[in-house]
Amino acid sequence: MSSDAPYRAATPRSYLMCPPEYFEVSYAINPWMRPDSPVDADLAMRQWSALRATHESLGHTVATIKPVPGLPDMVFAANGATVVDGIVLGVRFRYPERAAEAAAYLSWFRSHGYPAVHEARHVNEGEGDILVAGDTLLAGYGFRSDVEAADELAEAFGRRVISLRLADPRFYHLDTALCVLDATTAMYYPPAFDDAGRAALASVFDELIEAKDEDAEVLGLNAVSDGRHVVLARQATGLARALAGRGFEPVPVDMSELLKAGGGAKCCTLELREKTTP
């Protein structure tokens, strides 16, 4: 970290994760998935367990949802819902292979006492395409989620929503191309967005860290930040150096087996944002 880098403060978070008990790549719904390529289920479980342990070692709370047989992508908990101020907006998946995950996650929230749990009317794939930046919601669309989901987000959460069209099919969810580090700082891959999207991001964030091709291509942006610590793919070494130079603390993890389905640390981590009292 450079001597003039700003101080970054960590905030304890609560997360929901799903063990990859039934993880496999049996279909292809994004450019990363190769059903003919073998998956090491034991390695996937070890990598997931290490990610959970990493979150907990940083002072965060991790709850788990029971995986459902026949839903191999349920491990990607970020796609299960969006939770802001204790309000839950469920999801509606683009592809039928993942459709049943929506009900499983809604059931978890209802059984755990969340008072406001809303079913989605439009296609939205949860925190895969919906990121929180301070009081603003960023909503990706173009490959998975519908642009119309923005109105539903504003209605559910009462916050400003900025829609961002994704332009590169490799980065099919917003959380593969953009990571919110804190309310004023983010890292992103510029070619994943159109001109309007890049301009919108520049208007939201005071500081934008650009990922190089080699870091974006290992899903280095599919990362989890608590405001100081940034849990990201260990292969994204350039991003790690850039983060450290700006006062963040990179925390490398190996998610290579989950990457075979197009997922990383963020995909496996859904943040449970409870209502804060003033």
PDB file of C-alpha atoms in Angstrom:
ATOM      1  CA  MET A   1       0.000   0.000   0.000  1.00  0.00           C
ATOM      2  CA  SER A   2       1.382   3.406  -0.916  1.00  0.00           C
ATOM      3  CA  SER A   3       1.936   5.863   1.895  1.00  0.00           C
ATOM      4  CA  ASP A   4      -0.582   8.327   0.447  1.00  0.00           C
ATOM      5  CA  ALA A   5      -3.362   5.753  -0.085  1.00  0.00           C
ATOM      6  CA  PRO A   6      -6.579   6.583   1.777  1.00  0.00           C
ATOM      7  CA  TYR A   7      -7.573   4.602   4.841  1.00  0.00           C
ATOM      8  CA  ARG A   8     -10.270   2.047   4.042  1.00  0.00           C
ATOM      9  CA  ALA A   9     -12.601   0.899   6.808  1.00  0.00           C
ATOM     10  CA  ALA A  10     -14.097  -2.580   6.927  1.00  0.00           C
ATOM     11  CA  THR A  11     -17.725  -3.087   7.937  1.00  0.00           C
ATOM     12  CA  PRO A  12     -18.960  -6.465   9.269  1.00  0.00           C
ATOM     13  CA  ARG A  13     -21.343  -8.104   6.828  1.00  0.00           C
ATOM     14  CA  SER A  14     -23.875 -10.933   6.823  1.00  0.00           C
ATOM     15  CA  TYR A  15     -23.851 -13.388   3.960  1.00  0.00           C
ATOM     16  CA  LEU A  16     -25.905 -16.320   2.685  1.00  0.00           C
ATOM     17  CA  MET A  17     -24.116 -19.198   0.962  1.00  0.00           C
ATOM     18  CA  CYS A  18     -25.123 -22.584  -0.454  1.00  0.00           C
ATOM     19  CA  PRO A  19     -22.797 -25.610  -0.323  1.00  0.00           C
ATOM     20  CA  PRO A  20     -22.022 -27.067  -3.790  1.00  0.00           C
ATOM     21  CA  GLU A  21     -23.266 -30.506  -2.806  1.00  0.00           C
ATOM     22  CA  TYR A  22     -24.841 -31.078  -6.211  1.00  0.00           C
ATOM     23  CA  PHE A  23     -22.500 -28.904  -8.273  1.00  0.00           C
ATOM     24  CA  GLU A  24     -21.772 -30.036 -11.815  1.00  0.00           C
ATOM     25  CA  VAL A  25     -21.736 -28.581 -15.301  1.00  0.00           C
ATOM     26  CA  SER A  26     -24.489 -30.533 -17.026  1.00  0.00           C
ATOM     27  CA  TYR A  27     -25.763 -27.762 -19.340  1.00  0.00           C
ATOM     28  CA  ALA A  28     -24.410 -24.600 -20.949  1.00  0.00           C
ATOM     29  CA  ILE A  29     -26.187 -21.290 -20.343  1.00  0.00           C
ATOM     30  CA  ASN A  30     -23.143 -19.004 -20.414  1.00  0.00           C
ATOM     31  CA  PRO A  31     -19.876 -18.985 -22.409  1.00  0.00           C
ATOM     32  CA  TRP A  32     -17.875 -20.448 -19.516  1.00  0.00           C
ATOM     33  CA  MET A  33     -19.816 -23.691 -19.211  1.00  0.00           C
ATOM     34  CA  ARG A  34     -18.487 -26.816 -20.946  1.00  0.00           C
ATOM     35  CA  PRO A  35     -20.617 -29.893 -20.112  1.00  0.00           C
ATOM     36  CA  ASP A  36     -18.001 -32.135 -21.731  1.00  0.00           C
ATOM     37  CA  SER A  37     -15.281 -30.893 -19.357  1.00  0.00           C
ATOM     38  CA  PRO A  38     -15.007 -32.853 -16.090  1.00  0.00           C
ATOM     39  CA  VAL A  39     -15.749 -31.175 -12.756  1.00  0.00           C
ATOM     40  CA  ASP A  40     -14.054 -32.200  -9.515  1.00  0.00           C
ATOM     41  CA  ALA A  41     -16.914 -32.050  -7.022  1.00  0.00           C
ATOM     42  CA  ASP A  42     -14.653 -32.582  -4.016  1.00  0.00           C
ATOM     43  CA  LEU A  43     -12.372 -29.744  -5.085  1.00  0.00           C
ATOM     44  CA  ALA A  44     -15.380 -27.477  -5.627  1.00  0.00           C
ATOM     45  CA  MET A  45     -16.532 -28.208  -2.070  1.00  0.00           C
ATOM     46  CA  ARG A  46     -13.062 -27.529  -0.663  1.00  0.00           C
ATOM     47  CA  GLN A  47     -12.820 -24.218  -2.521  1.00  0.00           C
ATOM     48  CA  TRP A  48     -16.309 -23.209  -1.374  1.00  0.00           C
ATOM     49  CA  SER A  49     -15.485 -24.149   2.228  1.00  0.00           C
ATOM     50  CA  ALA A  50     -12.292 -22.100   2.056  1.00  0.00           C
ATOM     51  CA  LEU A  51     -14.288 -19.112   0.802  1.00  0.00           C
ATOM     52  CA  ARG A  52     -16.745 -19.444   3.673  1.00  0.00           C
ATOM     53  CA  ALA A  53     -13.881 -19.710   6.163  1.00  0.00           C
ATOM     54  CA  THR A  54     -12.280 -16.626   4.617  1.00  0.00           C
ATOM     55  CA  HIS A  55     -15.464 -14.577   5.090  1.00  0.00           C
ATOM     56  CA  GLU A  56     -15.715 -15.712   8.697  1.00  0.00           C
ATOM     57  CA  SER A  57     -12.036 -15.000   9.370  1.00  0.00           C
ATOM     58  CA  LEU A  58     -12.654 -11.399   8.279  1.00  0.00           C
ATOM     59  CA  GLY A  59     -15.371 -11.033  10.930  1.00  0.00           C
ATOM     60  CA  HIS A  60     -18.425 -11.650   8.780  1.00  0.00           C
ATOM     61  CA  THR A  61     -21.423 -13.855   9.553  1.00  0.00           C
ATOM     62  CA  VAL A  62     -22.288 -16.647   7.122  1.00  0.00           C
ATOM     63  CA  ALA A  63     -25.655 -18.405   7.012  1.00  0.00           C
ATOM     64  CA  THR A  64     -26.269 -21.349   4.709  1.00  0.00           C
ATOM     65  CA  ILE A  65     -29.195 -22.607   2.697  1.00  0.00           C
ATOM     66  CA  LYS A  66     -29.711 -26.326   2.099  1.00  0.00           C
ATOM     67  CA  PRO A  67     -28.929 -27.257  -1.502  1.00  0.00           C
ATOM     68  CA  VAL A  68     -31.602 -28.949  -3.585  1.00  0.00           C
ATOM     69  CA  PRO A  69     -30.860 -32.043  -5.721  1.00  0.00           C
ATOM     70  CA  GLY A  70     -31.036 -31.289  -9.424  1.00  0.00           C
ATOM     71  CA  LEU A  71     -30.067 -27.627  -9.016  1.00  0.00           C
ATOM     72  CA  PRO A  72     -26.305 -27.626  -9.644  1.00  0.00           C
ATOM     73  CA  ASP A  73     -26.077 -23.826  -9.898  1.00  0.00           C
ATOM     74  CA  MET A  74     -27.771 -23.192  -6.558  1.00  0.00           C
ATOM     75  CA  VAL A  75     -24.268 -22.760  -5.131  1.00  0.00           C
ATOM     76  CA  PHE A  76     -24.304 -19.325  -6.773  1.00  0.00           C
ATOM     77  CA  ALA A  77     -26.279 -17.760  -3.944  1.00  0.00           C
ATOM     78  CA  ALA A  78     -25.836 -14.229  -5.258  1.00  0.00           C
ATOM     79  CA  ASN A  79     -28.473 -15.079  -7.859  1.00  0.00           C
ATOM     80  CA  GLY A  80     -31.011 -16.073  -5.199  1.00  0.00           C
ATOM     81  CA  ALA A  81     -32.372 -12.647  -4.234  1.00  0.00           C
ATOM     82  CA  THR A  82     -31.569  -9.017  -3.568  1.00  0.00           C
ATOM     83  CA  VAL A  83     -31.746  -7.892   0.065  1.00  0.00           C
ATOM     84  CA  VAL A  84     -31.695  -4.208   1.018  1.00  0.00           C
ATOM     85  CA  ASP A  85     -32.852  -2.756   4.354  1.00  0.00           C
ATOM     86  CA  GLY A  86     -34.184  -6.190   5.302  1.00  0.00           C
ATOM     87  CA  ILE A  87     -36.506  -6.190   2.268  1.00  0.00           C
ATOM     88  CA  VAL A  88     -36.190  -9.168  -0.060  1.00  0.00           C
ATOM     89  CA  LEU A  89     -36.877  -9.109  -3.787  1.00  0.00           C
ATOM     90  CA  GLY A  90     -36.886 -12.594  -5.212  1.00  0.00           C
ATOM     91  CA  VAL A  91     -35.636 -13.590  -8.628  1.00  0.00           C
ATOM     92  CA  ARG A  92     -36.942 -14.865 -11.923  1.00  0.00           C
ATOM     93  CA  PHE A  93     -34.397 -16.721 -14.020  1.00  0.00           C
ATOM     94  CA  ARG A  94     -33.884 -16.396 -17.758  1.00  0.00           C
ATOM     95  CA  TYR A  95     -33.258 -20.113 -18.282  1.00  0.00           C
ATOM     96  CA  PRO A  96     -35.531 -22.962 -17.162  1.00  0.00           C
ATOM     97  CA  GLU A  97     -32.547 -24.944 -15.859  1.00  0.00           C
ATOM     98  CA  ARG A  98     -32.308 -22.542 -12.910  1.00  0.00           C
ATOM     99  CA  ALA A  99     -35.980 -21.624 -12.473  1.00  0.00           C
ATOM    100  CA  ALA A 100     -36.625 -23.758  -9.377  1.00  0.00           C
ATOM    101  CA  GLU A 101     -33.867 -21.975  -7.440  1.00  0.00           C
ATOM    102  CA  ALA A 102     -36.135 -18.938  -7.105  1.00  0.00           C
ATOM    103  CA  ALA A 103     -38.686 -20.731  -4.912  1.00  0.00           C
ATOM    104  CA  ALA A 104     -35.987 -22.383  -2.806  1.00  0.00           C
ATOM    105  CA  TYR A 105     -34.452 -19.034  -1.895  1.00  0.00           C
ATOM    106  CA  LEU A 106     -37.829 -17.369  -1.284  1.00  0.00           C
ATOM    107  CA  SER A 107     -38.721 -20.207   1.072  1.00  0.00           C
ATOM    108  CA  TRP A 108     -35.489 -19.684   3.018  1.00  0.00           C
ATOM    109  CA  PHE A 109     -36.182 -16.004   3.550  1.00  0.00           C
ATOM    110  CA  ARG A 110     -39.784 -16.599   4.578  1.00  0.00           C
ATOM    111  CA  SER A 111     -38.786 -19.309   7.039  1.00  0.00           C
ATOM    112  CA  HIS A 112     -36.135 -17.056   8.567  1.00  0.00           C
ATOM    113  CA  GLY A 113     -38.521 -14.294   9.522  1.00  0.00           C
ATOM    114  CA  TYR A 114     -37.972 -11.685   6.833  1.00  0.00           C
ATOM    115  CA  PRO A 115     -41.135  -9.558   6.995  1.00  0.00           C
ATOM    116  CA  ALA A 116     -41.137  -8.255   3.413  1.00  0.00           C
ATOM    117  CA  VAL A 117     -40.440 -10.911   0.780  1.00  0.00           C
ATOM    118  CA  HIS A 118     -41.534 -10.050  -2.757  1.00  0.00           C
ATOM    119  CA  GLU A 119     -41.745 -12.341  -5.759  1.00  0.00           C
ATOM    120  CA  ALA A 120     -40.264 -10.944  -8.963  1.00  0.00           C
ATOM    121  CA  ARG A 121     -42.522  -9.985 -11.861  1.00  0.00           C
ATOM    122  CA  HIS A 122     -39.704  -9.375 -14.356  1.00  0.00           C
ATOM    123  CA  VAL A 123     -36.635 -11.438 -15.064  1.00  0.00           C
ATOM    124  CA  ASN A 124     -33.890 -10.451 -12.633  1.00  0.00           C
ATOM    125  CA  GLU A 125     -31.087 -12.701 -11.464  1.00  0.00           C
ATOM    126  CA  GLY A 126     -30.497 -11.169  -8.060  1.00  0.00           C
ATOM    127  CA  GLU A 127     -27.137  -9.797  -7.067  1.00  0.00           C
ATOM    128  CA  GLY A 128     -25.695 -11.269 -10.213  1.00  0.00           C
ATOM    129  CA  ASP A 129     -27.125  -8.219 -11.960  1.00  0.00           C
ATOM    130  CA  ILE A 130     -28.004  -5.910  -9.050  1.00  0.00           C
ATOM    131  CA  LEU A 131     -25.281  -4.169  -7.068  1.00  0.00           C
ATOM    132  CA  VAL A 132     -25.599  -1.630  -4.256  1.00  0.00           C
ATOM    133  CA  ALA A 133     -23.496   1.539  -4.238  1.00  0.00           C
ATOM    134  CA  GLY A 134     -24.439   3.708  -1.275  1.00  0.00           C
ATOM    135  CA  ASP A 135     -28.056   4.739  -1.819  1.00  0.00           C
ATOM    136  CA  THR A 136     -27.989   3.738  -5.488  1.00  0.00           C
ATOM    137  CA  LEU A 137     -28.822   0.398  -7.084  1.00  0.00           C
ATOM    138  CA  LEU A 138     -26.986  -0.566 -10.250  1.00  0.00           C
ATOM    139  CA  ALA A 139     -29.006  -2.900 -12.475  1.00  0.00           C
ATOM    140  CA  GLY A 140     -27.331  -4.825 -15.277  1.00  0.00           C
ATOM    141  CA  TYR A 141     -29.325  -6.092 -18.240  1.00  0.00           C
ATOM    142  CA  GLY A 142     -28.829  -7.408 -21.731  1.00  0.00           C
ATOM    143  CA  PHE A 143     -27.989 -11.099 -21.297  1.00  0.00           C
ATOM    144  CA  ARG A 144     -29.930 -12.305 -18.256  1.00  0.00           C
ATOM    145  CA  SER A 145     -32.002  -9.680 -16.439  1.00  0.00           C
ATOM    146  CA  ASP A 146     -34.655  -7.533 -18.142  1.00  0.00           C
ATOM    147  CA  VAL A 147     -34.265  -3.771 -18.304  1.00  0.00           C
ATOM    148  CA  GLU A 148     -37.826  -3.541 -16.933  1.00  0.00           C
ATOM    149  CA  ALA A 149     -36.599  -4.973 -13.633  1.00  0.00           C
ATOM    150  CA  ALA A 150     -35.274  -1.492 -12.773  1.00  0.00           C
ATOM    151  CA  ASP A 151     -38.786  -0.199 -12.080  1.00  0.00           C
ATOM    152  CA  GLU A 152     -39.485  -3.175  -9.843  1.00  0.00           C
ATOM    153  CA  LEU A 153     -36.283  -2.512  -7.900  1.00  0.00           C
ATOM    154  CA  ALA A 154     -37.195   1.130  -7.351  1.00  0.00           C
ATOM    155  CA  GLU A 155     -40.651   0.104  -6.176  1.00  0.00           C
ATOM    156  CA  ALA A 156     -39.371  -2.552  -3.775  1.00  0.00           C
ATOM    157  CA  PHE A 157     -36.490  -0.629  -2.238  1.00  0.00           C
ATOM    158  CA  GLY A 158     -37.338   3.052  -2.745  1.00  0.00           C
ATOM    159  CA  ARG A 159     -33.874   3.852  -4.080  1.00  0.00           C
ATOM    160  CA  ARG A 160     -32.461   5.375  -7.236  1.00  0.00           C
ATOM    161  CA  VAL A 161     -31.791   2.742  -9.881  1.00  0.00           C
ATOM    162  CA  ILE A 162     -29.310   3.115 -12.737  1.00  0.00           C
ATOM    163  CA  SER A 163     -29.558   0.594 -15.571  1.00  0.00           C
ATOM    164  CA  LEU A 164     -26.360  -0.625 -17.229  1.00  0.00           C
ATOM    165  CA  ARG A 165     -26.433  -2.546 -20.499  1.00  0.00           C
ATOM    166  CA  LEU A 166     -23.873  -5.333 -20.673  1.00  0.00           C
ATOM    167  CA  ALA A 167     -22.085  -5.598 -24.010  1.00  0.00           C
ATOM    168  CA  ASP A 168     -19.828  -8.690 -23.835  1.00  0.00           C
ATOM    169  CA  PRO A 169     -21.437 -12.148 -23.476  1.00  0.00           C
ATOM    170  CA  ARG A 170     -18.463 -13.439 -21.461  1.00  0.00           C
ATOM    171  CA  PHE A 171     -19.528 -11.016 -18.749  1.00  0.00           C
ATOM    172  CA  TYR A 172     -23.146 -12.058 -18.752  1.00  0.00           C
ATOM    173  CA  HIS A 173     -23.913 -10.806 -15.235  1.00  0.00           C
ATOM    174  CA  LEU A 174     -23.056  -7.386 -13.845  1.00  0.00           C
ATOM    175  CA  ASP A 175     -21.068  -8.926 -10.998  1.00  0.00           C
ATOM    176  CA  THR A 176     -18.613 -10.449 -13.469  1.00  0.00           C
ATOM    177  CA  ALA A 177     -17.697  -7.011 -14.840  1.00  0.00           C
ATOM    178  CA  LEU A 178     -18.089  -4.667 -11.860  1.00  0.00           C
ATOM    179  CA  CYS A 179     -17.300  -4.832  -8.152  1.00  0.00           C
ATOM    180  CA  VAL A 180     -18.449  -2.111  -5.768  1.00  0.00           C
ATOM    181  CA  LEU A 181     -15.616  -1.644  -3.278  1.00  0.00           C
ATOM    182  CA  ASP A 182     -17.303   1.049  -1.192  1.00  0.00           C
ATOM    183  CA  ALA A 183     -19.884   3.785  -1.751  1.00  0.00           C
ATOM    184  CA  THR A 184     -17.505   5.874  -3.872  1.00  0.00           C
ATOM    185  CA  THR A 185     -15.070   3.334  -5.335  1.00  0.00           C
ATOM    186  CA  ALA A 186     -15.453   0.436  -7.760  1.00  0.00           C
ATOM    187  CA  MET A 187     -13.401  -1.725 -10.066  1.00  0.00           C
ATOM    188  CA  TYR A 188     -14.669  -2.679 -13.510  1.00  0.00           C
ATOM    189  CA  TYR A 189     -13.867  -3.921 -16.996  1.00  0.00           C
ATOM    190  CA  PRO A 190     -14.683  -1.058 -19.406  1.00  0.00           C
ATOM    191  CA  PRO A 191     -15.213  -3.201 -22.558  1.00  0.00           C
ATOM    192  CA  ALA A 192     -18.069  -5.033 -20.812  1.00  0.00           C
ATOM    193  CA  PHE A 193     -20.178  -1.844 -20.974  1.00  0.00           C
ATOM    194  CA  ASP A 194     -21.428   0.441 -23.699  1.00  0.00           C
ATOM    195  CA  ASP A 195     -20.599   4.159 -23.797  1.00  0.00           C
ATOM    196  CA  ALA A 196     -23.681   5.093 -21.789  1.00  0.00           C
ATOM    197  CA  GLY A 197     -22.834   2.544 -19.111  1.00  0.00           C
ATOM    198  CA  ARG A 198     -19.265   3.741 -18.752  1.00  0.00           C
ATOM    199  CA  ALA A 199     -20.488   7.320 -18.444  1.00  0.00           C
ATOM    200  CA  ALA A 200     -23.058   6.314 -15.833  1.00  0.00           C
ATOM    201  CA  LEU A 201     -20.431   4.533 -13.742  1.00  0.00           C
ATOM    202  CA  ALA A 202     -18.168   7.581 -13.916  1.00  0.00           C
ATOM    203  CA  SER A 203     -21.037   9.677 -12.556  1.00  0.00           C
ATOM    204  CA  VAL A 204     -21.684   7.296  -9.632  1.00  0.00           C
ATOM    205  CA  PHE A 205     -18.152   6.610  -8.427  1.00  0.00           C
ATOM    206  CA  ASP A 206     -15.416   9.073  -7.519  1.00  0.00           C
ATOM    207  CA  GLU A 207     -12.804   6.438  -8.309  1.00  0.00           C
ATOM    208  CA  LEU A 208     -12.906   3.606 -10.832  1.00  0.00           C
ATOM    209  CA  ILE A 209     -10.162   0.980 -11.005  1.00  0.00           C
ATOM    210  CA  GLU A 210      -9.903  -0.545 -14.471  1.00  0.00           C
ATOM    211  CA  ALA A 211      -9.299  -4.280 -14.788  1.00  0.00           C
ATOM    212  CA  LYS A 212      -7.000  -5.489 -17.531  1.00  0.00           C
ATOM    213  CA  ASP A 213      -8.043  -8.271 -19.889  1.00  0.00           C
ATOM    214  CA  GLU A 214      -6.094 -10.972 -18.056  1.00  0.00           C
ATOM    215  CA  ASP A 215      -7.753 -10.190 -14.715  1.00  0.00           C
ATOM    216  CA  ALA A 216     -11.264  -9.848 -16.129  1.00  0.00           C
ATOM    217  CA  GLU A 217     -10.875 -13.153 -17.960  1.00  0.00           C
ATOM    218  CA  VAL A 218     -10.347 -15.069 -14.694  1.00  0.00           C
ATOM    219  CA  LEU A 219     -13.417 -13.318 -13.212  1.00  0.00           C
ATOM    220  CA  GLY A 220     -11.224 -11.211 -10.960  1.00  0.00           C
ATOM    221  CA  LEU A 221     -14.055  -8.697 -10.720  1.00  0.00           C
ATOM    222  CA  ASN A 222     -16.394 -11.305  -9.256  1.00  0.00           C
ATOM    223  CA  ALA A 223     -15.183 -10.230  -5.846  1.00  0.00           C
ATOM    224  CA  VAL A 224     -16.560  -9.397  -2.404  1.00  0.00           C
ATOM    225  CA  SER A 225     -15.607  -6.189  -0.594  1.00  0.00           C
ATOM    226  CA  ASP A 226     -16.349  -5.166   2.991  1.00  0.00           C
ATOM    227  CA  GLY A 227     -14.940  -1.692   2.393  1.00  0.00           C
ATOM    228  CA  ARG A 228     -11.365  -2.719   3.118  1.00  0.00           C
ATOM    229  CA  HIS A 229     -10.826  -6.427   2.438  1.00  0.00           C
ATOM    230  CA  VAL A 230     -11.496  -7.574  -1.118  1.00  0.00           C
ATOM    231  CA  VAL A 231     -11.917 -11.324  -1.556  1.00  0.00           C
ATOM    232  CA  LEU A 232     -11.045 -12.109  -5.169  1.00  0.00           C
ATOM    233  CA  ALA A 233      -9.665 -14.775  -7.471  1.00  0.00           C
ATOM    234  CA  ARG A 234      -6.024 -15.458  -6.659  1.00  0.00           C
ATOM    235  CA  GLN A 235      -5.255 -15.477 -10.394  1.00  0.00           C
ATOM    236  CA  ALA A 236      -6.187 -11.774 -10.647  1.00  0.00           C
ATOM    237  CA  THR A 237      -2.752 -10.560  -9.596  1.00  0.00           C
ATOM    238  CA  GLY A 238      -2.892  -7.246 -11.430  1.00  0.00           C
ATOM    239  CA  LEU A 239      -6.107  -6.260  -9.701  1.00  0.00           C
ATOM    240  CA  ALA A 240      -4.672  -7.293  -6.352  1.00  0.00           C
ATOM    241  CA  ARG A 241      -1.723  -4.939  -6.873  1.00  0.00           C
ATOM    242  CA  ALA A 242      -4.020  -2.107  -7.946  1.00  0.00           C
ATOM    243  CA  LEU A 243      -6.229  -2.603  -4.889  1.00  0.00           C
ATOM    244  CA  ALA A 244      -3.291  -2.663  -2.493  1.00  0.00           C
ATOM    245  CA  GLY A 245      -1.991   0.562  -3.996  1.00  0.00           C
ATOM    246  CA  ARG A 246      -5.282   2.254  -3.200  1.00  0.00           C
ATOM    247  CA  GLY A 247      -5.512   1.207   0.426  1.00  0.00           C
ATOM    248  CA  PHE A 248      -7.573  -1.956   0.048  1.00  0.00           C
ATOM    249  CA  GLU A 249      -6.410  -5.329   1.301  1.00  0.00           C
ATOM    250  CA  PRO A 250      -6.738  -8.042  -1.353  1.00  0.00           C
ATOM    251  CA  VAL A 251      -7.613 -11.490   0.006  1.00  0.00           C
ATOM    252  CA  PRO A 252      -6.907 -14.094  -2.716  1.00  0.00           C
ATOM    253  CA  VAL A 253      -8.985 -17.269  -2.956  1.00  0.00           C
ATOM    254  CA  ASP A 254      -8.940 -20.086  -5.503  1.00  0.00           C
ATOM    255  CA  MET A 255     -12.328 -20.533  -7.148  1.00  0.00           C
ATOM    256  CA  SER A 256     -11.040 -22.300 -10.255  1.00  0.00           C
ATOM    257  CA  GLU A 257     -13.485 -25.216 -10.067  1.00  0.00           C
ATOM    258  CA  LEU A 258     -16.526 -22.953  -9.698  1.00  0.00           C
ATOM    259  CA  LEU A 259     -15.164 -20.891 -12.600  1.00  0.00           C
ATOM    260  CA  LYS A 260     -16.049 -23.830 -14.854  1.00  0.00           C
ATOM    261  CA  ALA A 261     -19.682 -22.757 -14.442  1.00  0.00           C
ATOM    262  CA  GLY A 262     -18.880 -19.055 -14.794  1.00  0.00           C
ATOM    263  CA  GLY A 263     -18.805 -18.288 -11.065  1.00  0.00           C
ATOM    264  CA  GLY A 264     -16.437 -16.872  -8.489  1.00  0.00           C
ATOM    265  CA  ALA A 265     -16.338 -15.505  -4.957  1.00  0.00           C
ATOM    266  CA  LYS A 266     -19.173 -13.025  -5.448  1.00  0.00           C
ATOM    267  CA  CYS A 267     -21.412 -15.502  -7.244  1.00  0.00           C
ATOM    268  CA  CYS A 268     -21.215 -17.730  -4.174  1.00  0.00           C
ATOM    269  CA  THR A 269     -21.990 -14.896  -1.744  1.00  0.00           C
ATOM    270  CA  LEU A 270     -25.347 -13.145  -1.248  1.00  0.00           C
ATOM    271  CA  GLU A 271     -25.207 -10.166   1.103  1.00  0.00           C
ATOM    272  CA  LEU A 272     -28.008  -9.918   3.662  1.00  0.00           C
ATOM    273  CA  ARG A 273     -28.395  -6.189   4.201  1.00  0.00           C
ATOM    274  CA  GLU A 274     -30.534  -5.667   7.273  1.00  0.00           C
ATOM    275  CA  LYS A 275     -32.372  -2.448   8.027  1.00  0.00           C
ATOM    276  CA  THR A 276     -30.096  -0.078   9.929  1.00  0.00           C
ATOM    277  CA  THR A 277     -31.394   2.151  12.689  1.00  0.00           C
ATOM    278  CA  PRO A 278     -30.412   5.832  12.478  1.00  0.00           C
TER     279      PRO A 278
END
